[in-house]
Amino acid sequence: MRLNVVCGLFIVTAGILSSTAELFANPLENKRLHENSLLRFVAIYSYVADLPTAAVKDKLVDVSQTQGRQYSTRVQQDLQIALLQRLSNHDPNAALEFALGREEDESEIFVQTVFDVWATIDREGVIDHAKSLSWSVRNQAMESIVRANLQIPLANLRDIAVRLNLEKKQAVTYYQHIVNVELIEDPKTAWYELAEISKQDNASFSDNYNGLMSRLAIQWFKRDGFEALDEIHAAPNEVYYKGVSFSATLEFYAQESPRFVFDYLLERPDDQYILSHVLRIWFEQDRSAAIKAVEEIESNDLRYDLQYTIASIWAHREPRYILQNLDVIPEEVRYVAIREGVAIIAESSLQEAGDCAMQIEDSSSRTIAIQALLPIWSKKDPNSLLDWILKDSSNTRLIDELREQLVYHTLDSDPVRAFQLAREHPIVDWEPGWGGQIRKSQLMIPSDTPGVGLEAQILRDIAESDLDLAKELLADVRDGITKRVAMLQVGRALRYQGDIQEAIDLAQELTDTEQDWYFSLIIFDWIKGDPSGLVDEISTFPTTETRSTVAQLLLRWNRRYDQLTDRQIDTLQKHLTEDDRDRLHFPW
């Protein structure tokens, strides 16, 4: 607020107030002031205008100490601001001292009030007083200086930021928030100046520079038309944001002539990344024309990309219509519309989203819809997911198709039912990693071994969260390799928890060959996690061969990492069989 404006407030309001007899008689205590902002404004500024200059500071202090005792809260707050504005006009140092002395929740707005007035009177005074104050106060001083001095070059404002012990970028930040680019007489020159500044500041990813240059480019385009656009496009590559400015300008013009901009970009292959933005604008204005234009594009890849955009936009705007009329979307991108539509409806109602998905006639599309809904439902209301999908017995085929996804999406919320579903899942050939869990090579199983049941795969997750439940479920795991892997999962969890003897006892159901396999894998984990603890427990392993295997593996490991003591090494050597002792003479 400039000085003449601030002073004018105190003069004009006095004249307005004189015509309001009720307020004139009792200007600040009238109850209507609390609710009527105009009357409150008139009363307060008239009152402050009538005060002698010498009395302003004392009145400000007095008002700040009479919280709730004389004036309403709103009158109190606005009166302090008005008094502080007037004090800032004739004694800004005292005004700043008062503002800085207030509680934090008040101080910020008071400091802004002081600097906003002071910056219009004495910019140098603001700089001198603020440069040694806190970071937040210096920033407020910078903002007020920018607000009061938009007419001076941005380069000068950046120099002021340095004098305030701030980064030059702070000046640009405040400038872009405050400036009205429509008032800039030469946006072209301003655009190039800011391009140079952005290069100096290494601000290629700053939203502040990005936004301001785009706004300047649009003003330049308004003045010079496509000549401006061509010049922006032809600017040297080191000019930051030329691509963003080019895009923003075309998107601006697309509001007026989307077809023209769309065709313009079709002739410029290097700039077709902007087409999807323009298409969104056009789709909102004339859906049919936008769709038809995309259908006529010869390039398969470009046509697909833009049809993808249309599918996403349309499903986002009208999800229910799209899910009921999927034939309006090209088959190649129909999955996009399905996923988007289901997700949008699920934001407000999982049940409605589920009903819409189930009502899709085409089975493939219906499956896509349910697949999209499962992770959303499991996140928002996991306890009801299985009840919803299992309530209709006619969904058997769909459930079989989605069983594995259902298992993983309900594993955390209902591990028992997830396990039951997993047991009903057919055992299929191995897949690399089981979604990131254990690979066949990690299990040391021959390559021609059939797959492992899904229940064994998820038992690891169950064991990590509820080991007792995992042990209980182990009895229901299908026999064969599935059972052995499930035992390994539980055995590993027991070892991690420190239940060594129980992990060893668990292996008693296995054959000698299977025990060697079981212990070898547990030992590998154990060596990596707690080699000294494994040395201490070696005597608990059930057979001489197993103890020797443990000792051999530990000694080989120590040969590389050298972390065991001589005493531990002696202990291990006592458990070696002759064959394993001989093997240690050979390097890995």
Coordinates of C-alpha atoms in Angstrom, one line a residue:
M1 CA 0.0 0.0 0.0
R2 CA 1.6 3.3 -1.1
L3 CA 1.9 6.3 1.3
N4 CA -0.7 8.5 -0.5
V5 CA -3.2 5.5 -0.5
V6 CA -2.6 4.9 3.2
C7 CA -3.0 8.6 4.1
G8 CA -6.0 8.8 1.8
L9 CA -7.8 6.0 3.7
F10 CA -7.7 8.1 6.8
I11 CA -9.1 11.2 5.0
V12 CA -11.8 9.5 2.8
T13 CA -13.2 7.3 5.6
A14 CA -13.8 10.4 7.8
G15 CA -16.0 11.8 5.2
I16 CA -18.0 8.6 4.8
L17 CA -18.4 8.2 8.5
S18 CA -19.9 11.7 9.0
S19 CA -23.0 10.5 7.1
T20 CA -23.5 7.6 9.5
A21 CA -24.9 9.2 12.6
E22 CA -25.0 6.1 14.7
L23 CA -21.4 5.2 14.1
F24 CA -20.2 8.8 14.3
A25 CA -21.5 9.0 17.9
N26 CA -19.8 5.8 19.0
P27 CA -17.4 4.8 16.3
L28 CA -15.7 1.6 17.7
E29 CA -18.0 0.0 20.2
N30 CA -21.0 -0.4 18.0
K31 CA -21.9 -4.1 17.8
R32 CA -22.7 -3.9 14.1
L33 CA -19.0 -3.4 13.4
H34 CA -18.2 -7.0 14.2
E35 CA -20.3 -8.3 11.3
N36 CA -20.2 -5.4 8.8
S37 CA -16.8 -5.2 7.3
L38 CA -17.5 -1.9 5.4
L39 CA -18.8 -0.1 8.5
R40 CA -15.9 -1.5 10.5
F41 CA -13.4 -0.2 7.9
V42 CA -15.0 3.2 7.9
A43 CA -15.2 3.5 11.6
I44 CA -11.6 2.3 12.3
Y45 CA -9.8 4.4 9.7
S46 CA -11.9 7.5 10.6
Y47 CA -11.0 7.0 14.3
V48 CA -7.3 6.6 13.5
A49 CA -7.2 9.6 11.2
D50 CA -8.5 11.8 14.0
L51 CA -5.7 10.8 16.4
P52 CA -2.8 13.2 16.9
T53 CA 0.4 11.8 15.5
A54 CA 2.1 11.8 18.9
A55 CA -0.7 9.6 20.3
V56 CA -0.7 6.8 17.7
K57 CA 2.1 4.7 19.3
D58 CA 0.6 4.9 22.8
K59 CA -2.8 4.0 21.4
L60 CA -1.4 1.0 19.5
V61 CA 0.2 -0.3 22.7
D62 CA -3.0 0.4 24.7
V63 CA -5.2 -1.5 22.2
S64 CA -2.9 -4.4 22.1
Q65 CA -3.2 -4.8 25.8
T66 CA -7.0 -4.6 26.0
Q67 CA -7.7 -7.9 24.3
G68 CA -11.5 -8.6 24.5
R69 CA -12.1 -6.0 27.2
Q70 CA -13.3 -3.0 25.0
Y71 CA -13.7 -4.0 21.4
S72 CA -14.8 -7.1 19.5
T73 CA -12.1 -9.4 18.2
R74 CA -12.4 -8.2 14.6
V75 CA -12.4 -4.5 15.6
Q76 CA -9.4 -5.1 17.8
Q77 CA -7.4 -6.8 15.0
D78 CA -8.3 -4.3 12.3
L79 CA -7.7 -1.3 14.6
Q80 CA -4.2 -2.6 15.4
I81 CA -3.4 -2.9 11.7
A82 CA -4.7 0.7 11.0
L83 CA -2.7 2.1 13.9
L84 CA 0.4 0.2 12.8
Q85 CA 0.0 1.5 9.2
R86 CA -0.1 5.1 10.5
L87 CA 2.8 4.6 12.9
S88 CA 4.8 3.1 10.0
N89 CA 4.3 6.3 8.0
H90 CA 6.0 8.6 10.5
D91 CA 8.1 6.3 12.7
P92 CA 8.7 3.0 10.9
N93 CA 11.5 2.0 13.4
A94 CA 9.1 2.1 16.3
A95 CA 6.5 0.3 14.2
L96 CA 8.9 -2.5 13.4
E97 CA 10.0 -2.8 17.0
F98 CA 6.4 -3.2 18.1
A99 CA 5.7 -5.8 15.3
L100 CA 8.8 -7.9 16.2
G101 CA 7.8 -7.9 19.9
R102 CA 4.4 -9.5 19.4
E103 CA 3.6 -13.2 19.7
E104 CA 4.6 -15.3 16.7
D105 CA 1.0 -15.7 15.4
E106 CA 0.6 -11.9 15.3
S107 CA 4.1 -10.9 14.5
E108 CA 4.1 -12.1 10.9
I109 CA 1.1 -10.0 9.8
F110 CA 2.3 -7.0 11.8
V111 CA 5.8 -7.2 10.2
Q112 CA 4.3 -7.4 6.8
T113 CA 2.1 -4.4 7.5
V114 CA 5.1 -2.3 8.6
F115 CA 7.3 -3.3 5.6
D116 CA 4.5 -2.8 3.1
V117 CA 4.2 0.8 4.2
W118 CA 7.9 1.4 4.8
A119 CA 8.9 0.1 1.4
T120 CA 6.9 2.8 -0.3
I121 CA 8.5 5.5 1.8
D122 CA 12.2 4.5 2.2
R123 CA 13.3 1.3 0.4
E124 CA 16.9 1.8 1.6
G125 CA 15.7 2.1 5.2
V126 CA 14.0 -1.2 5.0
I127 CA 17.1 -2.9 3.6
D128 CA 19.4 -1.4 6.3
H129 CA 17.1 -2.4 9.1
A130 CA 16.1 -5.9 7.8
K131 CA 19.4 -7.3 6.6
S132 CA 20.6 -8.3 10.0
L133 CA 17.3 -9.8 11.2
S134 CA 16.0 -13.3 11.0
W135 CA 15.5 -15.2 7.7
S136 CA 11.7 -14.9 7.8
V137 CA 11.8 -11.2 8.5
R138 CA 14.3 -10.6 5.7
N139 CA 12.0 -12.6 3.4
Q140 CA 9.1 -10.4 4.3
A141 CA 11.1 -7.3 3.7
M142 CA 12.0 -8.7 0.2
E143 CA 8.4 -9.4 -0.6
S144 CA 7.3 -5.9 0.5
I145 CA 10.0 -4.3 -1.5
V146 CA 9.0 -6.2 -4.6
R147 CA 5.4 -5.3 -4.1
A148 CA 6.2 -1.6 -3.8
N149 CA 8.7 -1.5 -6.6
L150 CA 7.4 -3.6 -9.5
Q151 CA 8.4 -0.8 -11.9
I152 CA 12.2 -1.3 -11.3
P153 CA 14.1 -4.0 -13.3
L154 CA 14.0 -7.6 -12.0
A155 CA 17.8 -7.6 -12.0
N156 CA 17.8 -4.7 -9.5
L157 CA 15.4 -6.6 -7.3
R158 CA 17.7 -9.6 -7.3
D159 CA 20.6 -7.3 -6.2
I160 CA 18.4 -6.2 -3.3
A161 CA 17.9 -9.8 -2.3
V162 CA 21.6 -10.2 -2.1
R163 CA 21.8 -7.1 0.1
L164 CA 19.2 -8.7 2.4
N165 CA 21.4 -11.8 2.6
L166 CA 19.0 -13.9 0.6
E167 CA 19.4 -15.8 -2.6
K168 CA 18.7 -13.9 -5.8
K169 CA 16.0 -16.5 -6.6
Q170 CA 13.9 -15.1 -3.7
A171 CA 13.3 -11.9 -5.7
V172 CA 12.1 -13.8 -8.7
T173 CA 9.8 -15.9 -6.5
Y174 CA 8.0 -12.9 -5.0
Y175 CA 8.0 -11.0 -8.3
Q176 CA 6.2 -13.8 -10.2
H177 CA 3.6 -14.1 -7.5
I178 CA 2.9 -10.4 -7.4
V179 CA 3.4 -8.9 -10.9
N180 CA 0.5 -8.4 -13.3
V181 CA 2.2 -9.3 -16.6
E182 CA -0.6 -7.5 -18.5
L183 CA 0.8 -4.2 -17.2
I184 CA 4.3 -5.0 -18.6
E185 CA 4.7 -2.8 -21.7
D186 CA 7.3 -4.9 -23.5
P187 CA 6.8 -8.6 -22.6
K188 CA 9.2 -9.7 -25.4
T189 CA 12.1 -7.9 -23.7
A190 CA 11.0 -9.1 -20.3
W191 CA 10.9 -12.7 -21.6
Y192 CA 14.5 -12.5 -22.9
E193 CA 15.7 -10.8 -19.7
L194 CA 14.1 -13.5 -17.5
A195 CA 15.6 -16.2 -19.8
E196 CA 19.1 -14.8 -19.2
I197 CA 18.4 -14.5 -15.4
S198 CA 17.2 -18.1 -15.3
K199 CA 20.4 -19.2 -17.0
Q200 CA 22.5 -17.3 -14.4
D201 CA 20.5 -18.8 -11.5
N202 CA 20.7 -22.3 -13.0
A203 CA 16.9 -22.5 -12.4
S204 CA 16.0 -24.9 -15.2
F205 CA 13.5 -26.8 -13.0
S206 CA 12.0 -23.9 -11.0
D207 CA 8.3 -23.5 -11.2
N208 CA 8.6 -19.8 -10.4
Y209 CA 10.8 -19.1 -13.5
N210 CA 8.7 -21.5 -15.6
G211 CA 5.4 -19.9 -14.7
L212 CA 6.6 -16.3 -15.1
M213 CA 8.2 -16.9 -18.5
S214 CA 5.0 -18.7 -19.7
R215 CA 2.9 -15.8 -18.7
L216 CA 5.2 -13.3 -20.4
A217 CA 5.2 -15.5 -23.5
I218 CA 1.4 -15.4 -23.6
Q219 CA 1.4 -11.6 -23.3
W220 CA 4.0 -11.4 -26.1
F221 CA 1.7 -13.7 -28.2
K222 CA -1.3 -11.5 -27.5
R223 CA 0.7 -8.5 -28.9
D224 CA 2.6 -10.1 -31.8
G225 CA 0.7 -13.3 -32.7
F226 CA 2.5 -16.3 -34.2
E227 CA 5.5 -14.2 -34.9
A228 CA 6.1 -14.3 -31.2
L229 CA 5.6 -18.1 -31.1
D230 CA 8.0 -18.6 -34.0
E231 CA 10.6 -16.5 -32.2
I232 CA 10.2 -18.4 -29.0
H233 CA 10.5 -21.7 -30.8
A234 CA 13.6 -20.6 -32.6
A235 CA 15.3 -19.3 -29.4
P236 CA 18.7 -20.9 -28.7
N237 CA 18.6 -24.2 -26.8
E238 CA 20.3 -22.7 -23.8
V239 CA 17.3 -20.4 -23.3
Y240 CA 15.6 -22.0 -20.4
Y241 CA 11.9 -22.7 -20.6
K242 CA 11.5 -21.9 -24.3
G243 CA 9.7 -25.3 -24.6
V244 CA 7.5 -24.6 -21.7
S245 CA 6.7 -21.1 -22.9
F246 CA 5.9 -22.4 -26.4
S247 CA 3.6 -25.1 -24.9
A248 CA 1.8 -22.6 -22.5
T249 CA 1.2 -20.2 -25.4
L250 CA -0.3 -22.8 -27.6
E251 CA -2.5 -24.1 -24.8
F252 CA -3.7 -20.5 -24.2
Y253 CA -4.5 -20.1 -27.9
A254 CA -6.2 -23.5 -28.0
Q255 CA -8.9 -22.1 -25.7
E256 CA -9.9 -19.9 -28.6
S257 CA -9.0 -22.1 -31.6
P258 CA -8.3 -25.7 -30.6
R259 CA -8.7 -27.1 -34.2
F260 CA -6.2 -24.6 -35.5
V261 CA -3.6 -25.4 -32.8
F262 CA -4.2 -29.1 -33.2
D263 CA -3.6 -29.0 -37.0
Y264 CA -0.6 -26.7 -36.4
L265 CA 1.0 -29.2 -34.1
L266 CA 0.3 -32.1 -36.5
E267 CA 2.6 -30.4 -39.0
R268 CA 5.4 -30.1 -36.3
P269 CA 6.5 -33.7 -35.3
D270 CA 9.0 -32.4 -32.8
D271 CA 6.3 -30.5 -30.9
Q272 CA 3.6 -33.2 -30.8
Y273 CA 4.2 -33.8 -27.1
I274 CA 1.8 -30.8 -26.6
L275 CA -1.0 -32.4 -28.6
S276 CA -2.4 -34.3 -25.6
H277 CA -2.8 -31.0 -23.6
V278 CA -4.5 -29.3 -26.6
L279 CA -6.7 -32.3 -27.1
R280 CA -7.9 -32.1 -23.5
I281 CA -8.9 -28.5 -24.1
W282 CA -10.6 -29.3 -27.4
F283 CA -12.4 -32.3 -25.9
E284 CA -14.0 -30.1 -23.3
Q285 CA -15.3 -27.7 -25.9
D286 CA -16.3 -30.0 -28.7
R287 CA -16.0 -33.7 -27.9
S288 CA -17.2 -35.0 -31.3
A289 CA -14.9 -32.9 -33.3
A290 CA -11.9 -33.8 -31.1
I291 CA -12.7 -37.6 -31.4
K292 CA -13.1 -37.4 -35.2
A293 CA -9.9 -35.5 -35.6
V294 CA -8.0 -38.1 -33.7
E295 CA -9.6 -40.9 -35.7
E296 CA -8.3 -39.3 -38.9
I297 CA -4.6 -39.3 -37.8
E298 CA -2.6 -41.6 -40.1
S299 CA 0.2 -42.4 -37.7
N300 CA -0.8 -45.5 -35.7
D301 CA 1.4 -44.6 -32.7
L302 CA 0.2 -41.0 -32.5
R303 CA -3.4 -42.0 -33.0
Y304 CA -3.1 -44.6 -30.2
D305 CA -1.5 -42.0 -27.8
L306 CA -4.3 -39.5 -28.4
Q307 CA -7.0 -42.1 -28.2
Y308 CA -5.5 -43.1 -24.9
T309 CA -5.8 -39.5 -23.7
I310 CA -9.5 -39.3 -24.8
A311 CA -10.3 -42.6 -23.0
S312 CA -8.7 -41.3 -19.8
I313 CA -10.4 -37.9 -20.0
W314 CA -13.8 -39.2 -20.9
A315 CA -13.8 -41.9 -18.2
H316 CA -12.7 -39.4 -15.7
R317 CA -15.5 -37.0 -16.6
E318 CA -18.3 -39.5 -17.1
P319 CA -17.2 -42.8 -15.5
R320 CA -20.7 -44.4 -15.3
Y321 CA -21.6 -43.6 -18.8
I322 CA -18.3 -45.0 -20.1
L323 CA -18.6 -48.2 -18.2
Q324 CA -22.1 -48.8 -19.6
N325 CA -21.1 -47.7 -23.1
L326 CA -17.6 -49.1 -23.7
D327 CA -18.1 -49.4 -27.4
V328 CA -17.7 -45.6 -27.8
I329 CA -14.0 -46.1 -26.9
P330 CA -11.7 -47.7 -29.4
E331 CA -10.9 -51.3 -28.5
E332 CA -7.2 -50.7 -28.3
V333 CA -7.5 -48.2 -25.4
R334 CA -10.7 -49.5 -23.8
Y335 CA -8.8 -50.9 -20.8
V336 CA -7.7 -47.3 -20.0
A337 CA -11.3 -46.1 -19.8
I338 CA -12.3 -49.1 -17.7
R339 CA -9.5 -48.6 -15.1
E340 CA -10.1 -44.9 -14.9
G341 CA -13.9 -45.2 -14.6
V342 CA -13.7 -47.8 -11.9
A343 CA -11.2 -45.8 -9.9
I344 CA -13.2 -42.6 -10.1
I345 CA -16.4 -44.3 -8.9
A346 CA -14.6 -46.1 -6.2
E347 CA -13.5 -42.8 -4.7
S348 CA -17.0 -42.3 -3.5
S349 CA -18.5 -45.8 -3.3
L350 CA -16.7 -49.1 -3.5
Q351 CA -20.0 -51.0 -3.7
E352 CA -21.1 -48.9 -6.7
A353 CA -17.8 -49.4 -8.4
G354 CA -18.1 -53.1 -7.9
D355 CA -21.6 -53.2 -9.2
C356 CA -20.6 -51.2 -12.3
A357 CA -17.7 -53.6 -12.9
M358 CA -19.8 -56.7 -12.5
Q359 CA -22.4 -55.4 -14.9
I360 CA -20.0 -55.0 -17.8
E361 CA -21.2 -57.6 -20.4
D362 CA -17.9 -58.4 -22.1
S363 CA -16.0 -60.9 -19.8
S364 CA -12.6 -59.6 -20.7
S365 CA -13.5 -56.1 -19.9
R366 CA -15.3 -57.2 -16.7
T367 CA -12.1 -58.9 -15.6
I368 CA -10.1 -55.8 -16.3
A369 CA -12.5 -53.7 -14.2
I370 CA -12.3 -56.1 -11.3
Q371 CA -8.6 -56.3 -11.5
A372 CA -8.5 -52.5 -11.3
L373 CA -10.8 -52.4 -8.4
L374 CA -9.1 -55.1 -6.2
P375 CA -6.1 -52.9 -5.1
I376 CA -8.4 -50.0 -4.4
W377 CA -10.8 -52.0 -2.4
S378 CA -8.1 -53.8 -0.4
K379 CA -6.6 -50.5 0.5
K380 CA -9.9 -48.7 1.5
D381 CA -11.8 -51.5 3.1
P382 CA -9.9 -54.8 3.0
N383 CA -12.2 -56.6 5.4
S384 CA -15.1 -56.5 3.1
L385 CA -13.3 -57.4 -0.2
L386 CA -13.8 -61.2 -0.1
D387 CA -17.4 -60.9 1.2
W388 CA -18.2 -58.7 -1.8
I389 CA -16.6 -60.9 -4.5
L390 CA -17.7 -64.3 -3.0
K391 CA -21.3 -63.3 -2.3
D392 CA -22.4 -64.3 -5.8
S393 CA -21.9 -68.0 -6.5
S394 CA -22.1 -67.4 -10.2
N395 CA -18.7 -65.6 -10.1
T396 CA -16.9 -69.0 -9.9
R397 CA -15.1 -68.5 -13.2
L398 CA -14.1 -64.9 -12.4
I399 CA -12.8 -65.9 -9.0
D400 CA -10.7 -68.7 -10.5
E401 CA -9.3 -66.2 -12.9
L402 CA -8.5 -63.6 -10.2
R403 CA -7.7 -66.0 -7.4
E404 CA -4.0 -65.2 -7.1
Q405 CA -4.7 -61.5 -7.0
L406 CA -7.4 -62.0 -4.4
V407 CA -5.0 -63.9 -2.2
Y408 CA -2.4 -61.2 -2.2
H409 CA -4.9 -58.4 -1.8
T410 CA -6.5 -60.0 1.3
L411 CA -3.4 -61.5 2.8
D412 CA -2.9 -58.7 5.3
S413 CA -6.5 -58.3 6.4
D414 CA -7.6 -61.9 6.4
P415 CA -4.7 -64.3 6.2
V416 CA -6.7 -67.4 7.0
R417 CA -9.2 -66.9 4.1
A418 CA -6.3 -65.9 1.9
F419 CA -4.6 -69.2 2.7
Q420 CA -7.8 -71.1 2.0
L421 CA -8.1 -69.4 -1.4
A422 CA -4.5 -70.1 -2.1
R423 CA -5.0 -73.9 -1.4
E424 CA -7.6 -74.0 -4.1
H425 CA -5.3 -72.3 -6.7
P426 CA -4.0 -74.8 -9.2
I427 CA -0.3 -75.6 -9.0
V428 CA 1.3 -74.3 -12.1
D429 CA 4.9 -74.2 -13.5
W430 CA 7.5 -72.1 -11.8
E431 CA 7.5 -68.4 -12.4
P432 CA 10.7 -66.4 -11.9
G433 CA 10.7 -65.1 -8.3
W434 CA 7.1 -65.7 -7.3
G435 CA 6.6 -62.0 -7.4
G436 CA 9.9 -61.3 -5.8
Q437 CA 10.0 -64.1 -3.1
I438 CA 12.1 -67.2 -3.8
R439 CA 13.5 -68.5 -7.1
K440 CA 13.9 -72.1 -7.9
S441 CA 17.7 -71.7 -7.9
Q442 CA 17.5 -70.3 -4.4
L443 CA 15.7 -73.4 -3.3
M444 CA 18.4 -75.6 -4.9
I445 CA 15.7 -77.7 -6.6
P446 CA 16.2 -79.4 -10.0
S447 CA 14.9 -77.5 -13.0
D448 CA 12.4 -80.1 -13.9
T449 CA 10.6 -79.8 -10.5
P450 CA 6.9 -78.9 -10.9
G451 CA 5.5 -75.7 -9.4
V452 CA 4.9 -74.9 -5.8
G453 CA 1.4 -74.3 -4.4
L454 CA 0.4 -70.7 -3.8
E455 CA -0.2 -71.4 -0.1
A456 CA 3.5 -72.1 0.4
Q457 CA 4.4 -68.9 -1.3
I458 CA 2.3 -66.8 1.0
L459 CA 3.2 -68.7 4.1
R460 CA 6.4 -66.6 4.3
D461 CA 4.3 -63.4 4.6
I462 CA 2.0 -65.0 7.2
A463 CA 5.0 -66.2 9.2
E464 CA 6.5 -62.8 9.3
S465 CA 3.4 -61.2 10.8
D466 CA 1.9 -64.2 12.8
L467 CA 4.3 -67.1 13.3
D468 CA 1.8 -69.1 15.4
L469 CA -0.8 -68.9 12.7
A470 CA 1.7 -70.0 10.1
K471 CA 2.6 -73.0 12.2
E472 CA -1.0 -73.8 12.6
L473 CA -1.7 -73.5 8.8
L474 CA 1.3 -75.7 7.9
A475 CA -0.7 -78.8 8.5
D476 CA -3.1 -77.9 5.7
V477 CA -0.5 -77.3 3.0
R478 CA -0.6 -79.6 0.1
D479 CA 1.9 -82.5 0.1
G480 CA 5.0 -82.7 -2.0
I481 CA 7.4 -79.9 -2.9
T482 CA 4.7 -77.4 -1.7
K483 CA 4.8 -78.9 1.8
R484 CA 8.6 -78.9 1.9
V485 CA 8.8 -75.3 0.8
A486 CA 6.1 -74.3 3.3
M487 CA 8.1 -76.0 6.1
L488 CA 11.2 -74.0 5.0
Q489 CA 9.3 -70.8 5.1
V490 CA 8.2 -71.5 8.7
G491 CA 11.6 -72.8 9.7
R492 CA 13.3 -69.6 8.5
A493 CA 10.8 -67.5 10.4
L494 CA 11.5 -69.6 13.6
R495 CA 15.2 -69.1 13.1
Y496 CA 14.8 -65.4 12.7
Q497 CA 12.8 -65.3 15.9
G498 CA 15.4 -67.3 17.8
D499 CA 13.4 -70.5 18.1
I500 CA 16.3 -72.6 16.9
Q501 CA 15.3 -75.9 18.5
E502 CA 11.8 -75.6 17.1
A503 CA 13.2 -74.9 13.6
I504 CA 15.4 -78.0 14.0
D505 CA 12.5 -80.1 15.3
L506 CA 10.3 -79.1 12.4
A507 CA 12.7 -80.9 10.0
Q508 CA 12.2 -84.2 11.7
E509 CA 9.3 -84.9 9.3
L510 CA 11.7 -84.7 6.4
T511 CA 13.9 -87.4 4.9
D512 CA 17.6 -87.2 5.4
T513 CA 18.0 -85.8 1.9
E514 CA 15.3 -83.3 2.5
Q515 CA 16.8 -82.3 5.8
D516 CA 20.1 -81.5 4.2
W517 CA 18.3 -79.3 1.8
Y518 CA 16.2 -77.7 4.6
F519 CA 19.2 -77.0 6.8
S520 CA 21.4 -75.8 4.0
L521 CA 19.0 -73.0 3.1
I522 CA 18.4 -72.0 6.7
I523 CA 22.2 -72.0 7.3
F524 CA 22.8 -69.7 4.4
D525 CA 20.4 -67.2 5.9
W526 CA 21.9 -67.7 9.4
I527 CA 25.5 -67.2 8.3
K528 CA 24.6 -63.9 6.7
G529 CA 22.7 -62.7 9.7
D530 CA 24.4 -64.2 12.8
P531 CA 27.5 -66.3 12.2
S532 CA 28.6 -66.3 15.8
G533 CA 25.2 -67.4 16.9
L534 CA 25.3 -70.3 14.5
V535 CA 28.6 -71.5 15.9
D536 CA 27.1 -71.5 19.4
E537 CA 24.1 -73.6 18.2
I538 CA 26.0 -76.0 16.0
S539 CA 25.8 -78.9 18.5
T540 CA 21.9 -78.7 18.4
F541 CA 21.7 -79.9 14.8
P542 CA 20.4 -83.5 14.7
T543 CA 23.0 -85.4 12.5
T544 CA 26.7 -85.6 12.2
E545 CA 26.4 -84.8 8.5
T546 CA 24.3 -81.7 9.1
R547 CA 26.7 -80.4 11.8
S548 CA 29.6 -81.0 9.4
T549 CA 27.9 -79.2 6.6
V550 CA 27.3 -76.2 8.9
A551 CA 30.9 -76.2 10.1
Q552 CA 32.2 -76.4 6.5
L553 CA 30.0 -73.6 5.3
L554 CA 31.0 -71.4 8.2
L555 CA 34.7 -72.0 7.8
R556 CA 34.5 -71.2 4.0
W557 CA 32.6 -68.0 4.9
N558 CA 35.2 -67.0 7.4
R559 CA 38.0 -67.7 5.0
R560 CA 36.5 -64.8 3.0
Y561 CA 35.3 -62.4 5.8
D562 CA 37.6 -63.3 8.7
Q563 CA 35.2 -62.6 11.5
L564 CA 35.3 -65.7 13.7
T565 CA 37.7 -66.1 16.7
D566 CA 40.3 -68.9 16.9
R567 CA 38.2 -70.5 19.6
Q568 CA 35.1 -70.5 17.3
I569 CA 37.2 -72.0 14.4
D570 CA 38.5 -74.8 16.7
T571 CA 34.9 -75.6 17.7
L572 CA 33.8 -75.8 14.0
Q573 CA 36.7 -78.0 13.1
K574 CA 35.7 -80.6 15.7
H575 CA 32.4 -81.1 13.9
L576 CA 33.9 -81.7 10.4
T577 CA 33.7 -85.2 8.9
E578 CA 36.8 -86.4 7.1
D579 CA 35.2 -85.8 3.7
D580 CA 34.3 -82.2 4.6
R581 CA 37.7 -81.6 6.1
D582 CA 39.2 -82.6 2.8
R583 CA 36.9 -80.4 0.8
L584 CA 38.1 -77.4 2.8
H585 CA 41.5 -77.8 1.1
F586 CA 40.0 -76.8 -2.2
P587 CA 39.1 -73.1 -2.9
W588 CA 35.6 -72.1 -3.7

